Amino acid sequence: MRPIGKTFVSVGLAALAAAAIAAPASAKDTVKVGFIGPLTGGVSANGLGGRNSADLAVKLRNADAEAKYNYDIVVFDDECKPNVAVQVATKMAADKDIIGGATHYCSATAIATVDTYHKFGFPVIVWGAVLPDVTYRNKYAEIHRVNGTMINQNDANAELISQLGYKTVAVIHDTTDYGKGHNEYFSKALAKIGKAQIVGTFGVTADQQDFATELTRIKALKPDVIYFGGLTPIGVRIRSQMDKLGINAVFDGTSGIVSDAYIQGLGPLAEGTLAFREGAPTDKLPGGKFFMEKYTAQKYDQPPEAYGAFAFAAMNMLIDSIEKVGPDRKKVIADLANVKDRDSIVGKITFDDHGQNAVPVITKYVVQDGKFVEWDDSEYASGKRKLPGQK
C-alpha cells in the first residue's frame, strides 16, 4: 500500500483526473467484492453507515486511474440475525465471482458465519463486530478484523467506573454472544481492579420490550451503576424504563450504543450515559479528515456512524490485496496473512497470527448536550457537571 498521505491525496486527485479523462470502463476487468452488515432492523443505522463507507472505498478506487481493476460491490443484509447472516454469507461465498468481503457489525452474526467463510475458503475482513471469539476461537486463515475487541473496551470501562469511586454495579446484558461476552469481560475486569462489586446480573433477550421485572429487582439493590452489554434498541428501552421507575444510577454502555440512533431514541434522557469504543474518534484518525470530506461529497443519506471508518479501511485493505496479487481468493488470504504496519485511515494495521489487528486506543465517551463527547474533554471529567453519585 502506498504511504497514507500520498495514497489518499492521490486517490482524490485521481478521481478528478478520471472524470476529466473519462477512460472507458471496459479497459479494465471488473472484480466483485462483497459487503455484509445490518441494513434493516434496530441497528441498521450502523449497517448503512458501514455500507456507505465500504461503497466509498470502491468508488474512490474506481476513480483511481492507476487501479488495475474496476470494482463492483455486492451488498447483503444480515439483519443482525445469525440465521440470516449464515444464509447471506453462504450466498456470497458460493459466488465464485466475489473475491472477498468486508463483513459484519454485529458480533452474533460474525461468529455465526466464520465456519462458512472457512468452508468456502472465502477471505473476509470484519469491520465492526467486537467479540474476541470471531478471530480467536479458531485459527481460520480466511478471517481478519480491522477493529479491536470488547476486551480492551471493558478494561477501560471498569477502570473509569473504579476511578470515579463507584462501589456497586448491576449488570444487564443481552443473551446473544455479544451480550454474554461483554458480561464476561466486564466482570473479569472489574474484579481484577477490586474497587467495585457486581450486586446482580440479569440476562435479557435482544427483542425484549418490558424490563420492569429486572429493573424493579435492580432498584431494590440500589446500585451506583447499571452496566449494559447490548445494542442500541434495547439500550434505549432500558434507559427509558429506568427513568419511569425512578432509578437514579449511571447508565454505562458499550460500543453497541455508540450511535446517533441511541441519542435520537432517548433525547434528553441520554445525557450522562457512558460508553466505550475501540479506536479514536473519526475526526482524530490519521485519515479522518480525508474520509469525512469524501464521505460528505457523496451525499449519502446516512452518516458513517461509529464504525464507518473501519468499514472503509476493511474494504480498502481487501482491494489493496486484490490489486497486489490479483482476483484470486487463495492469494488474497496469503497476502492478508502478511499484513504488518500497513497504513490505513484508522492507523497502522498489523494482523496477528489469528488475523486480529491490535487497536491500542480505547475512547471513553459520555453523552453531553445531545452528542457523544470524549470523556476527557467533557464537563463531567472537569467536574463542571456531575453524573449520578459522582463526587
Short mmCIF file of C-alpha atoms in Angstrom, two decimals:
data_model
loop_
_atom_site.label_atom_id
_atom_site.label_comp_id
_atom_site.label_asym_id
_atom_site.label_seq_id
_atom_site.Cartn_x
_atom_site.Cartn_y
_atom_site.Cartn_z
CA MET A 1 0.00 0.00 0.00
CA ARG A 2 1.25 3.46 -0.74
CA PRO A 3 2.01 5.86 2.13
CA ILE A 4 -1.19 7.14 3.68
CA GLY A 5 -0.85 10.79 2.84
CA LYS A 6 0.10 10.16 -0.74
CA THR A 7 -2.44 7.41 -1.06
CA PHE A 8 -5.50 9.41 -0.15
CA VAL A 9 -4.40 12.62 -1.74
CA SER A 10 -3.57 10.75 -4.91
CA VAL A 11 -6.87 8.91 -4.85
CA GLY A 12 -8.76 12.15 -4.52
CA LEU A 13 -6.85 13.80 -7.32
CA ALA A 14 -7.19 10.68 -9.41
CA ALA A 15 -10.94 10.92 -9.06
CA LEU A 16 -10.88 14.34 -10.63
CA ALA A 17 -8.44 13.18 -13.27
CA ALA A 18 -10.56 10.18 -14.08
CA ALA A 19 -13.62 12.34 -14.54
CA ALA A 20 -11.71 14.58 -16.92
CA ILE A 21 -10.07 11.82 -18.90
CA ALA A 22 -13.19 9.62 -18.84
CA ALA A 23 -11.26 6.46 -19.66
CA PRO A 24 -13.58 3.73 -20.91
CA ALA A 25 -14.62 1.34 -18.12
CA SER A 26 -14.16 -1.59 -20.46
CA ALA A 27 -10.41 -1.01 -20.37
CA LYS A 28 -10.28 -2.80 -17.03
CA ASP A 29 -11.60 -6.15 -15.85
CA THR A 30 -14.34 -5.90 -13.24
CA VAL A 31 -13.82 -7.62 -9.88
CA LYS A 32 -16.68 -8.22 -7.45
CA VAL A 33 -16.20 -7.57 -3.73
CA GLY A 34 -18.80 -8.14 -1.01
CA PHE A 35 -20.21 -6.27 1.95
CA ILE A 36 -22.42 -7.61 4.74
CA GLY A 37 -23.97 -5.59 7.56
CA PRO A 38 -27.33 -4.93 9.24
CA LEU A 39 -29.18 -2.78 6.70
CA THR A 40 -32.58 -3.28 8.31
CA GLY A 41 -33.69 -3.67 11.92
CA GLY A 42 -32.75 -1.93 15.13
CA VAL A 43 -29.06 -1.31 14.36
CA SER A 44 -29.50 -0.50 10.68
CA ALA A 45 -28.02 2.97 11.20
CA ASN A 46 -24.66 1.35 11.87
CA GLY A 47 -25.06 -1.05 8.97
CA LEU A 48 -26.00 1.65 6.49
CA GLY A 49 -23.09 3.80 7.65
CA GLY A 50 -20.76 0.85 7.17
CA ARG A 51 -22.20 0.03 3.75
CA ASN A 52 -21.80 3.61 2.58
CA SER A 53 -18.23 3.69 3.84
CA ALA A 54 -17.33 0.46 2.02
CA ASP A 55 -19.06 1.81 -1.07
CA LEU A 56 -16.96 4.97 -0.80
CA ALA A 57 -13.77 2.89 -0.80
CA VAL A 58 -14.94 1.19 -4.01
CA LYS A 59 -15.93 4.46 -5.67
CA LEU A 60 -12.60 6.11 -4.90
CA ARG A 61 -10.67 3.14 -6.21
CA ASN A 62 -12.71 3.03 -9.39
CA ALA A 63 -11.86 6.70 -9.88
CA ASP A 64 -8.14 5.98 -9.50
CA ALA A 65 -6.56 5.82 -12.96
CA GLU A 66 -3.73 3.71 -11.51
CA ALA A 67 -6.04 0.94 -10.27
CA LYS A 68 -5.67 -2.33 -12.17
CA TYR A 69 -9.31 -3.33 -11.89
CA ASN A 70 -12.76 -1.84 -11.80
CA TYR A 71 -14.68 -2.93 -8.68
CA ASP A 72 -18.32 -3.86 -8.23
CA ILE A 73 -19.62 -4.04 -4.66
CA VAL A 74 -22.23 -6.71 -3.88
CA VAL A 75 -24.19 -5.88 -0.73
CA PHE A 76 -26.09 -8.23 1.59
CA ASP A 77 -28.24 -7.50 4.67
CA ASP A 78 -27.64 -9.80 7.67
CA GLU A 79 -30.32 -8.01 9.74
CA CYS A 80 -28.06 -8.54 12.79
CA LYS A 81 -29.57 -12.06 12.93
CA PRO A 82 -27.26 -15.11 12.98
CA ASN A 83 -29.52 -17.33 10.85
CA VAL A 84 -29.91 -14.66 8.19
CA ALA A 85 -26.17 -13.96 8.32
CA VAL A 86 -25.30 -17.58 7.59
CA GLN A 87 -27.66 -17.54 4.61
CA VAL A 88 -26.19 -14.42 3.04
CA ALA A 89 -22.62 -15.42 3.90
CA THR A 90 -23.18 -18.73 2.12
CA LYS A 91 -24.69 -16.94 -0.86
CA MET A 92 -21.77 -14.53 -1.08
CA ALA A 93 -19.03 -17.11 -0.56
CA ALA A 94 -20.62 -19.53 -3.05
CA ASP A 95 -20.46 -16.90 -5.78
CA LYS A 96 -17.01 -17.54 -7.20
CA ASP A 97 -17.01 -14.15 -8.88
CA ILE A 98 -16.90 -12.42 -5.47
CA ILE A 99 -13.28 -12.46 -4.33
CA GLY A 100 -13.66 -11.33 -0.71
CA GLY A 101 -15.76 -9.25 1.63
CA ALA A 102 -15.93 -6.64 4.38
CA THR A 103 -18.34 -8.25 6.79
CA HIS A 104 -20.45 -7.74 9.91
CA TYR A 105 -21.14 -5.09 12.52
CA CYS A 106 -22.89 -7.46 14.93
CA SER A 107 -20.83 -9.98 16.89
CA ALA A 108 -23.66 -12.51 16.88
CA THR A 109 -23.62 -12.62 13.08
CA ALA A 110 -19.84 -12.51 12.74
CA ILE A 111 -19.28 -15.51 15.00
CA ALA A 112 -22.12 -17.41 13.32
CA THR A 113 -20.51 -17.13 9.88
CA VAL A 114 -16.80 -17.84 10.44
CA ASP A 115 -17.20 -21.56 9.73
CA THR A 116 -18.96 -20.72 6.45
CA TYR A 117 -16.14 -18.48 5.27
CA HIS A 118 -13.59 -21.12 6.28
CA LYS A 119 -15.51 -23.85 4.45
CA PHE A 120 -15.55 -21.86 1.22
CA GLY A 121 -12.01 -20.50 1.55
CA PHE A 122 -13.51 -17.02 1.33
CA PRO A 123 -11.44 -14.12 2.69
CA VAL A 124 -13.26 -11.60 4.87
CA ILE A 125 -12.24 -8.58 6.89
CA VAL A 126 -14.60 -7.88 9.80
CA TRP A 127 -15.34 -4.17 10.20
CA GLY A 128 -17.36 -3.78 13.40
CA ALA A 129 -18.02 -6.93 15.46
CA VAL A 130 -16.03 -6.91 18.73
CA LEU A 131 -16.47 -10.43 20.18
CA PRO A 132 -12.93 -11.84 20.69
CA ASP A 133 -14.03 -15.31 19.56
CA VAL A 134 -14.59 -14.06 15.99
CA THR A 135 -10.84 -14.21 15.45
CA TYR A 136 -9.60 -16.13 18.47
CA ARG A 137 -11.96 -19.12 18.80
CA ASN A 138 -10.41 -20.70 15.71
CA LYS A 139 -7.31 -20.10 13.69
CA TYR A 140 -9.01 -19.58 10.34
CA ALA A 141 -6.77 -18.03 7.71
CA GLU A 142 -9.85 -16.57 5.98
CA ILE A 143 -10.88 -14.33 8.92
CA HIS A 144 -9.32 -10.94 9.65
CA ARG A 145 -10.56 -7.97 11.66
CA VAL A 146 -9.51 -4.31 11.46
CA ASN A 147 -11.30 -3.10 14.61
CA GLY A 148 -10.43 -4.16 18.15
CA THR A 149 -12.26 -6.42 20.58
CA MET A 150 -14.50 -5.95 23.60
CA ILE A 151 -11.73 -6.99 25.98
CA ASN A 152 -10.00 -3.62 25.83
CA GLN A 153 -13.33 -1.77 25.92
CA ASN A 154 -14.27 -3.42 29.17
CA ASP A 155 -10.85 -2.93 30.74
CA ALA A 156 -11.24 0.82 30.13
CA ASN A 157 -14.84 0.76 31.33
CA ALA A 158 -14.05 -0.97 34.62
CA GLU A 159 -11.10 1.36 35.17
CA LEU A 160 -13.20 4.52 34.77
CA ILE A 161 -16.00 3.23 37.00
CA SER A 162 -13.45 2.45 39.68
CA GLN A 163 -11.67 5.79 39.30
CA LEU A 164 -14.96 7.61 39.77
CA GLY A 165 -15.41 5.89 43.11
CA TYR A 166 -18.49 3.81 42.33
CA LYS A 167 -18.80 0.78 44.57
CA THR A 168 -21.80 -1.21 43.30
CA VAL A 169 -22.80 -2.24 39.78
CA ALA A 170 -25.81 -4.10 38.41
CA VAL A 171 -25.22 -5.83 35.06
CA ILE A 172 -27.82 -6.20 32.32
CA HIS A 173 -26.70 -7.99 29.16
CA ASP A 174 -28.50 -9.44 26.19
CA THR A 175 -28.21 -13.19 25.83
CA THR A 176 -26.55 -13.16 22.41
CA ASP A 177 -22.85 -14.00 22.10
CA TYR A 178 -22.27 -10.23 22.05
CA GLY A 179 -24.00 -9.51 25.33
CA LYS A 180 -22.65 -12.59 27.11
CA GLY A 181 -19.15 -11.68 26.01
CA HIS A 182 -19.46 -8.18 27.42
CA ASN A 183 -20.74 -9.55 30.72
CA GLU A 184 -17.78 -11.93 30.92
CA TYR A 185 -15.06 -9.43 30.14
CA PHE A 186 -16.50 -6.54 32.15
CA SER A 187 -17.00 -8.75 35.21
CA LYS A 188 -13.42 -10.01 34.98
CA ALA A 189 -12.02 -6.50 34.56
CA LEU A 190 -13.99 -5.09 37.49
CA ALA A 191 -13.00 -7.98 39.77
CA LYS A 192 -9.34 -7.57 38.81
CA ILE A 193 -9.34 -3.93 39.91
CA GLY A 194 -11.21 -4.85 43.07
CA LYS A 195 -12.73 -1.49 43.96
CA ALA A 196 -16.36 -2.17 42.99
CA GLN A 197 -18.57 -5.22 43.14
CA ILE A 198 -21.37 -6.56 40.98
CA VAL A 199 -24.56 -6.83 43.04
CA GLY A 200 -26.69 -8.54 40.40
CA THR A 201 -26.51 -9.85 36.82
CA PHE A 202 -29.53 -10.05 34.53
CA GLY A 203 -29.72 -11.64 31.09
CA VAL A 204 -32.40 -10.29 28.75
CA THR A 205 -33.40 -11.23 25.23
CA ALA A 206 -32.45 -8.97 22.34
CA ASP A 207 -36.10 -8.38 21.40
CA GLN A 208 -37.40 -7.89 24.96
CA GLN A 209 -39.68 -4.89 25.36
CA ASP A 210 -40.54 -4.76 29.06
CA PHE A 211 -37.79 -4.70 31.70
CA ALA A 212 -39.99 -3.93 34.71
CA THR A 213 -39.13 -7.23 36.45
CA GLU A 214 -35.38 -6.81 36.11
CA LEU A 215 -35.36 -3.10 36.88
CA THR A 216 -37.61 -3.49 39.94
CA ARG A 217 -35.16 -6.00 41.38
CA ILE A 218 -32.24 -3.74 40.47
CA LYS A 219 -33.89 -0.75 42.12
CA ALA A 220 -34.03 -2.72 45.38
CA LEU A 221 -30.28 -3.41 45.08
CA LYS A 222 -29.55 0.34 44.86
CA PRO A 223 -26.53 0.10 42.55
CA ASP A 224 -24.42 3.13 41.75
CA VAL A 225 -24.12 1.99 38.15
CA ILE A 226 -26.17 -0.07 35.71
CA TYR A 227 -23.81 -1.66 33.21
CA PHE A 228 -25.43 -2.61 29.92
CA GLY A 229 -23.93 -5.09 27.43
CA GLY A 230 -26.09 -4.93 24.32
CA LEU A 231 -27.10 -2.89 21.30
CA THR A 232 -28.90 0.40 20.81
CA PRO A 233 -32.56 -0.74 20.55
CA ILE A 234 -32.80 -2.38 23.98
CA GLY A 235 -30.36 0.13 25.43
CA VAL A 236 -32.88 2.84 24.62
CA ARG A 237 -35.72 0.84 26.15
CA ILE A 238 -33.84 0.03 29.36
CA ARG A 239 -32.62 3.59 29.91
CA SER A 240 -36.11 4.93 29.28
CA GLN A 241 -37.73 2.45 31.69
CA MET A 242 -35.09 3.23 34.35
CA ASP A 243 -36.42 6.75 34.37
CA LYS A 244 -40.03 5.65 34.69
CA LEU A 245 -39.11 3.57 37.76
CA GLY A 246 -37.15 6.41 39.30
CA ILE A 247 -33.78 4.64 39.20
CA ASN A 248 -31.07 7.24 39.64
CA ALA A 249 -27.95 5.30 38.60
CA VAL A 250 -25.30 5.88 35.97
CA PHE A 251 -26.16 4.11 32.71
CA ASP A 252 -22.92 2.57 31.50
CA GLY A 253 -22.95 1.08 27.99
CA THR A 254 -20.59 -0.46 25.46
CA SER A 255 -19.72 0.23 21.83
CA GLY A 256 -23.11 -1.23 20.94
CA ILE A 257 -24.81 2.04 21.88
CA VAL A 258 -22.28 4.43 20.33
CA SER A 259 -24.70 5.55 17.67
CA ASP A 260 -26.64 8.65 16.77
CA ALA A 261 -29.72 6.44 16.97
CA TYR A 262 -29.20 5.99 20.73
CA ILE A 263 -29.35 9.72 21.36
CA GLN A 264 -32.21 10.25 18.93
CA GLY A 265 -34.16 7.47 20.65
CA LEU A 266 -33.80 8.96 24.13
CA GLY A 267 -33.50 12.69 23.67
CA PRO A 268 -32.53 14.42 26.96
CA LEU A 269 -32.61 11.09 28.82
CA ALA A 270 -29.39 10.10 27.03
CA GLU A 271 -27.48 12.79 28.95
CA GLY A 272 -24.75 11.35 31.15
CA THR A 273 -24.64 7.91 29.51
CA LEU A 274 -21.19 6.36 29.44
CA ALA A 275 -19.94 4.24 26.52
CA PHE A 276 -16.62 2.89 25.27
CA ARG A 277 -15.35 2.08 21.79
CA GLU A 278 -12.04 0.93 20.40
CA GLY A 279 -10.19 3.35 18.15
CA ALA A 280 -10.01 7.12 18.12
CA PRO A 281 -13.00 9.31 17.11
CA THR A 282 -13.22 9.59 13.33
CA ASP A 283 -12.12 13.23 13.26
CA LYS A 284 -8.92 12.31 15.12
CA LEU A 285 -7.97 9.33 12.93
CA PRO A 286 -4.92 9.62 10.66
CA GLY A 287 -7.16 9.79 7.60
CA GLY A 288 -10.29 11.04 9.34
CA LYS A 289 -10.42 14.43 7.64
CA PHE A 290 -9.92 12.87 4.21
CA PHE A 291 -12.56 10.23 4.91
CA MET A 292 -15.19 12.69 6.11
CA GLU A 293 -14.60 15.06 3.19
CA LYS A 294 -15.05 12.26 0.65
CA TYR A 295 -18.00 10.78 2.54
CA THR A 296 -19.77 14.13 2.67
CA ALA A 297 -19.14 14.73 -1.02
CA GLN A 298 -21.06 11.56 -1.89
CA LYS A 299 -24.18 12.96 -0.16
CA TYR A 300 -25.16 9.64 1.41
CA ASP A 301 -28.47 9.72 3.24
CA GLN A 302 -26.92 8.38 6.48
CA PRO A 303 -23.82 9.34 8.50
CA PRO A 304 -20.90 6.86 8.63
CA GLU A 305 -21.64 6.19 12.32
CA ALA A 306 -19.07 4.89 14.79
CA TYR A 307 -17.65 2.07 12.66
CA GLY A 308 -17.83 3.59 9.16
CA ALA A 309 -14.11 4.35 9.12
CA PHE A 310 -13.38 0.71 9.95
CA ALA A 311 -15.64 -0.45 7.09
CA PHE A 312 -13.80 1.91 4.75
CA ALA A 313 -10.45 0.57 5.96
CA ALA A 314 -11.57 -3.05 5.63
CA MET A 315 -12.78 -2.63 2.05
CA ASN A 316 -9.72 -0.61 1.12
CA MET A 317 -7.43 -3.29 2.52
CA LEU A 318 -9.25 -6.03 0.61
CA ILE A 319 -8.93 -4.06 -2.61
CA ASP A 320 -5.26 -3.37 -1.90
CA SER A 321 -4.62 -7.12 -1.74
CA ILE A 322 -6.53 -7.76 -4.96
CA GLU A 323 -4.53 -5.03 -6.67
CA LYS A 324 -1.33 -6.67 -5.43
CA VAL A 325 -1.97 -10.38 -6.08
CA GLY A 326 -4.93 -10.39 -8.47
CA PRO A 327 -8.53 -11.57 -8.04
CA ASP A 328 -7.62 -14.93 -6.50
CA ARG A 329 -9.06 -15.86 -3.10
CA LYS A 330 -6.14 -18.04 -2.01
CA LYS A 331 -3.60 -15.39 -2.95
CA VAL A 332 -5.61 -12.68 -1.18
CA ILE A 333 -5.72 -14.78 2.01
CA ALA A 334 -1.97 -15.31 1.81
CA ASP A 335 -1.35 -11.61 1.30
CA LEU A 336 -3.56 -10.59 4.24
CA ALA A 337 -1.65 -13.03 6.48
CA ASN A 338 1.45 -10.91 5.98
CA VAL A 339 -0.07 -7.50 6.70
CA LYS A 340 2.21 -5.58 9.02
CA ASP A 341 2.28 -1.84 9.75
CA ARG A 342 0.04 -1.17 6.76
CA ASP A 343 -1.27 2.39 6.60
CA SER A 344 -5.00 2.97 6.74
CA ILE A 345 -7.32 5.77 7.78
CA VAL A 346 -7.75 4.10 11.19
CA GLY A 347 -3.98 3.92 11.73
CA LYS A 348 -1.35 1.25 11.20
CA ILE A 349 -2.78 -2.24 10.75
CA THR A 350 -0.89 -5.40 11.71
CA PHE A 351 -2.66 -8.75 11.78
CA ASP A 352 -1.51 -11.24 14.40
CA ASP A 353 -1.47 -15.00 13.80
CA HIS A 354 -5.27 -15.04 14.28
CA GLY A 355 -5.93 -12.21 11.84
CA GLN A 356 -6.63 -9.69 14.62
CA ASN A 357 -5.49 -6.11 14.39
CA ALA A 358 -4.28 -4.61 17.64
CA VAL A 359 -6.10 -1.32 18.27
CA PRO A 360 -4.27 0.41 21.11
CA VAL A 361 -6.68 3.30 21.61
CA ILE A 362 -9.93 2.97 23.53
CA THR A 363 -12.12 6.06 23.53
CA LYS A 364 -14.26 6.79 26.58
CA TYR A 365 -17.48 8.66 25.80
CA VAL A 366 -20.17 10.42 27.75
CA VAL A 367 -23.33 11.88 26.27
CA GLN A 368 -23.29 15.64 26.80
CA ASP A 369 -25.80 18.05 25.26
CA GLY A 370 -27.12 15.52 22.75
CA LYS A 371 -23.90 14.02 21.42
CA PHE A 372 -21.18 11.57 22.37
CA VAL A 373 -18.27 13.60 23.75
CA GLU A 374 -14.88 12.21 24.65
CA TRP A 375 -14.82 11.75 28.40
CA ASP A 376 -11.54 13.60 28.89
CA ASP A 377 -12.95 16.63 27.04
CA SER A 378 -16.29 16.60 28.83
CA GLU A 379 -17.64 18.80 31.60
CA TYR A 380 -18.21 15.61 33.61
CA ALA A 381 -14.47 14.93 33.63
CA SER A 382 -13.69 18.54 34.56
CA GLY A 383 -16.20 18.47 37.39
CA LYS A 384 -18.45 21.17 35.95
CA ARG A 385 -21.23 18.60 35.63
CA LYS A 386 -21.84 15.54 37.79
CA LEU A 387 -23.04 12.05 36.95
CA PRO A 388 -25.42 10.47 39.49
CA GLY A 389 -23.40 9.80 42.62
CA GLN A 390 -20.22 11.31 41.18
CA LYS A 391 -18.12 13.06 43.83
#
